[in-house]
mmCIF file of C-alpha atoms in Angstrom:
data_model
loop_
_atom_site.group_PDB
_atom_site.id
_atom_site.type_symbol
_atom_site.label_atom_id
_atom_site.label_comp_id
_atom_site.label_asym_id
_atom_site.label_seq_id
_atom_site.Cartn_x
_atom_site.Cartn_y
_atom_site.Cartn_z
ATOM 1 C CA MET A 574 -33.690 -29.759 -60.354
ATOM 2 C CA SER A 575 -35.225 -30.600 -56.550
ATOM 3 C CA THR A 576 -35.109 -28.524 -53.272
ATOM 4 C CA SER A 577 -32.256 -30.268 -51.033
ATOM 5 C CA THR A 578 -32.718 -30.845 -47.454
ATOM 6 C CA ALA A 579 -29.767 -32.925 -47.146
ATOM 7 C CA HIS A 580 -26.537 -30.406 -47.943
ATOM 8 C CA PRO A 581 -26.321 -27.925 -44.056
ATOM 9 C CA ALA A 582 -27.228 -25.060 -45.714
ATOM 10 C CA GLY A 583 -30.931 -26.565 -46.694
ATOM 11 C CA GLN A 584 -31.806 -26.153 -42.955
ATOM 12 C CA LEU A 585 -31.221 -22.537 -43.366
ATOM 13 C CA ILE A 586 -34.169 -21.083 -45.721
ATOM 14 C CA GLY A 587 -35.415 -18.424 -45.543
ATOM 15 C CA LYS A 588 -32.648 -17.610 -41.868
ATOM 16 C CA VAL A 589 -31.407 -14.947 -41.489
ATOM 17 C CA LEU A 590 -27.237 -15.669 -41.042
ATOM 18 C CA PHE A 591 -26.005 -12.668 -39.740
ATOM 19 C CA GLY A 592 -26.603 -8.791 -40.281
ATOM 20 C CA TYR A 593 -23.570 -5.663 -40.656
ATOM 21 C CA GLU A 594 -23.414 -2.211 -40.974
ATOM 22 C CA MET A 595 -22.239 -1.219 -44.451
ATOM 23 C CA PRO A 596 -21.146 2.789 -43.780
ATOM 24 C CA VAL A 597 -21.084 3.855 -47.937
ATOM 25 C CA GLU A 598 -17.700 6.043 -48.093
ATOM 26 C CA ARG A 599 -16.353 8.291 -51.277
ATOM 27 C CA GLY A 600 -12.835 7.200 -51.500
ATOM 28 C CA LYS A 601 -14.198 4.049 -51.924
ATOM 29 C CA ILE A 602 -16.723 4.572 -54.511
ATOM 30 C CA ARG A 603 -13.800 6.133 -56.872
ATOM 31 C CA GLU A 604 -11.195 3.591 -55.880
ATOM 32 C CA PHE A 605 -14.188 0.891 -57.280
ATOM 33 C CA ALA A 606 -14.766 2.896 -60.419
ATOM 34 C CA ALA A 607 -11.334 3.396 -61.201
ATOM 35 C CA ALA A 608 -10.659 -0.383 -60.615
ATOM 36 C CA THR A 609 -13.745 -1.617 -62.922
ATOM 37 C CA GLY A 610 -12.750 0.915 -65.517
ATOM 38 C CA ALA A 611 -16.086 3.200 -65.323
ATOM 39 C CA THR A 612 -14.948 6.563 -66.593
ATOM 40 C CA ASP A 613 -18.400 8.448 -65.853
ATOM 41 C CA PRO A 614 -17.097 11.335 -63.817
ATOM 42 C CA ILE A 615 -20.122 11.488 -61.664
ATOM 43 C CA TYR A 616 -18.083 8.703 -59.406
ATOM 44 C CA GLN A 617 -16.066 11.734 -58.693
ATOM 45 C CA GLY A 618 -18.190 14.130 -57.741
ATOM 46 C CA PRO A 619 -18.589 15.513 -54.053
ATOM 47 C CA ASN A 620 -21.374 12.821 -53.572
ATOM 48 C CA PRO A 621 -21.491 10.217 -55.464
ATOM 49 C CA PRO A 622 -23.578 7.327 -56.372
ATOM 50 C CA VAL A 623 -22.548 3.240 -56.132
ATOM 51 C CA PRO A 624 -21.647 2.071 -59.681
ATOM 52 C CA PRO A 625 -23.823 -0.557 -59.816
ATOM 53 C CA THR A 626 -21.949 -3.706 -58.939
ATOM 54 C CA PHE A 627 -20.800 -1.627 -55.797
ATOM 55 C CA LEU A 628 -22.660 -3.845 -53.674
ATOM 56 C CA ALA A 629 -19.739 -6.651 -54.112
ATOM 57 C CA THR A 630 -17.706 -4.820 -51.391
ATOM 58 C CA SER A 631 -20.572 -5.683 -49.305
ATOM 59 C CA MET A 632 -18.551 -8.972 -48.358
ATOM 60 C CA HIS A 633 -15.905 -6.598 -46.475
ATOM 61 C CA TRP A 634 -18.134 -5.647 -43.917
ATOM 62 C CA GLU A 635 -19.821 -9.565 -42.632
ATOM 63 C CA PRO A 636 -18.866 -10.819 -39.834
ATOM 64 C CA GLN A 637 -16.189 -13.418 -40.112
ATOM 65 C CA ASP A 638 -17.109 -15.160 -37.141
ATOM 66 C CA PRO A 639 -17.106 -17.723 -38.313
ATOM 67 C CA PRO A 640 -17.389 -17.416 -42.192
ATOM 68 C CA LEU A 641 -20.029 -17.393 -44.221
ATOM 69 C CA ALA A 642 -19.108 -20.598 -46.226
ATOM 70 C CA THR A 643 -18.085 -21.870 -42.877
ATOM 71 C CA ARG A 644 -22.400 -21.607 -41.841
ATOM 72 C CA LEU A 645 -23.282 -22.738 -44.803
ATOM 73 C CA GLY A 646 -21.455 -26.076 -44.487
ATOM 74 C CA LEU A 647 -18.731 -25.581 -47.905
ATOM 75 C CA ASN A 648 -16.544 -27.599 -48.929
ATOM 76 C CA LEU A 649 -14.174 -24.651 -50.032
ATOM 77 C CA GLY A 650 -11.951 -27.161 -52.647
ATOM 78 C CA LYS A 651 -15.334 -28.155 -54.350
ATOM 79 C CA VAL A 652 -16.788 -24.407 -54.338
ATOM 80 C CA LEU A 653 -17.777 -22.701 -57.490
ATOM 81 C CA GLN A 654 -18.909 -19.104 -58.316
ATOM 82 C CA GLY A 655 -22.193 -19.397 -59.330
ATOM 83 C CA GLY A 656 -23.527 -15.798 -60.823
ATOM 84 C CA GLN A 657 -23.407 -12.520 -59.198
ATOM 85 C CA GLU A 658 -26.427 -10.148 -59.121
ATOM 86 C CA TYR A 659 -28.043 -7.048 -57.479
ATOM 87 C CA THR A 660 -31.740 -5.405 -57.804
ATOM 88 C CA PHE A 661 -31.830 -1.643 -56.841
ATOM 89 C CA LEU A 662 -35.188 -0.779 -55.456
ATOM 90 C CA GLY A 663 -34.934 2.746 -55.977
ATOM 91 C CA ALA A 664 -32.566 5.415 -56.542
ATOM 92 C CA LEU A 665 -28.517 4.008 -56.577
ATOM 93 C CA PRO A 666 -27.250 4.796 -53.044
ATOM 94 C CA ARG A 667 -24.501 7.526 -52.443
ATOM 95 C CA ALA A 668 -21.227 8.064 -50.446
ATOM 96 C CA GLY A 669 -22.218 8.835 -46.856
ATOM 97 C CA ASP A 670 -25.244 6.597 -46.715
ATOM 98 C CA VAL A 671 -25.343 3.903 -44.405
ATOM 99 C CA LEU A 672 -26.736 0.460 -45.604
ATOM 100 C CA TYR A 673 -27.853 -2.070 -43.381
ATOM 101 C CA ALA A 674 -27.815 -5.865 -44.186
ATOM 102 C CA GLN A 675 -28.848 -9.105 -43.484
ATOM 103 C CA THR A 676 -27.852 -12.168 -45.226
ATOM 104 C CA SER A 677 -30.047 -15.406 -45.740
ATOM 105 C CA VAL A 678 -30.704 -18.996 -47.487
ATOM 106 C CA GLU A 679 -32.433 -18.281 -50.525
ATOM 107 C CA SER A 680 -33.006 -21.559 -52.012
ATOM 108 C CA VAL A 681 -30.821 -25.082 -51.783
ATOM 109 C CA THR A 682 -31.217 -27.268 -55.018
ATOM 110 C CA GLU A 683 -29.245 -30.007 -56.055
ATOM 111 C CA LYS A 684 -28.955 -30.770 -60.232
ATOM 112 C CA HIS A 685 -27.338 -33.810 -61.754
ATOM 113 C CA SER A 686 -25.055 -32.417 -65.189
ATOM 114 C CA SER A 687 -25.380 -35.326 -67.663
ATOM 115 C CA ARG A 688 -21.679 -36.094 -67.276
ATOM 116 C CA GLY A 689 -23.049 -37.667 -63.963
ATOM 117 C CA GLY A 690 -21.895 -35.201 -61.830
ATOM 118 C CA ALA A 691 -23.527 -33.838 -59.411
ATOM 119 C CA MET A 692 -24.393 -30.075 -57.723
ATOM 120 C CA THR A 693 -25.412 -28.063 -54.544
ATOM 121 C CA VAL A 694 -27.042 -24.808 -56.038
ATOM 122 C CA ILE A 695 -27.060 -22.151 -53.244
ATOM 123 C CA VAL A 696 -28.495 -18.826 -53.816
ATOM 124 C CA VAL A 697 -27.669 -16.410 -51.046
ATOM 125 C CA LEU A 698 -29.521 -13.334 -50.501
ATOM 126 C CA THR A 699 -28.535 -9.875 -49.265
ATOM 127 C CA CYS A 700 -31.362 -7.626 -49.085
ATOM 128 C CA PHE A 701 -30.282 -3.791 -48.013
ATOM 129 C CA ALA A 702 -32.007 -1.257 -46.264
ATOM 130 C CA GLY A 703 -31.410 2.383 -45.125
ATOM 131 C CA PRO A 704 -31.734 3.835 -41.610
ATOM 132 C CA ASP A 705 -35.437 4.094 -41.843
ATOM 133 C CA GLY A 706 -35.450 0.424 -42.922
ATOM 134 C CA ARG A 707 -36.587 1.252 -46.542
ATOM 135 C CA ALA A 708 -35.184 -1.966 -48.890
ATOM 136 C CA ILE A 709 -32.837 -0.241 -50.901
ATOM 137 C CA ALA A 710 -31.248 -3.581 -52.882
ATOM 138 C CA GLU A 711 -31.499 -6.796 -53.525
ATOM 139 C CA GLY A 712 -28.195 -8.951 -53.983
ATOM 140 C CA ARG A 713 -28.219 -12.608 -54.917
ATOM 141 C CA ALA A 714 -25.119 -14.916 -54.442
ATOM 142 C CA THR A 715 -25.301 -18.321 -56.460
ATOM 143 C CA VAL A 716 -22.888 -20.876 -54.859
ATOM 144 C CA ILE A 717 -21.828 -24.219 -56.818
ATOM 145 C CA GLU A 718 -20.360 -26.968 -54.845
ATOM 146 C CA ARG A 719 -19.534 -29.619 -57.122
ATOM 147 C CA GLY A 720 -20.839 -32.925 -55.237
ATOM 148 C CA PRO A 721 -18.070 -35.886 -55.408
ATOM 149 C CA SER A 722 -16.703 -37.069 -58.712
#
């Protein structure tokens, strides 16, 4: 595994690609909990915390001009989702909170499989902060772009 600057995303490591606000809405928490089968009654209350994977919905708040895939120079016909993880740095955000997100490229690596295929692995980091600037959570998305066959 090696760090790559050959892929266009390699030039973006550590640079903030965009920032945005994400209001945490009670109804959306309830809908997300129902859609994911979370049955804990806490998600139905007046001031519910977010379910642990709720921050995946932040993609609906990202600026789309241009879309993230375009900014990263990805060929969508060759892209696979490699994983998504969230780390909370304190209490879970709750309904009524407003999160301030900044998205950057954390790393770009090239791997070669035993079958001879090359792929580029891009880790996109989104840091979520509260209105006071205090870090609340981090989300990491791993994107895999397959190389030429």
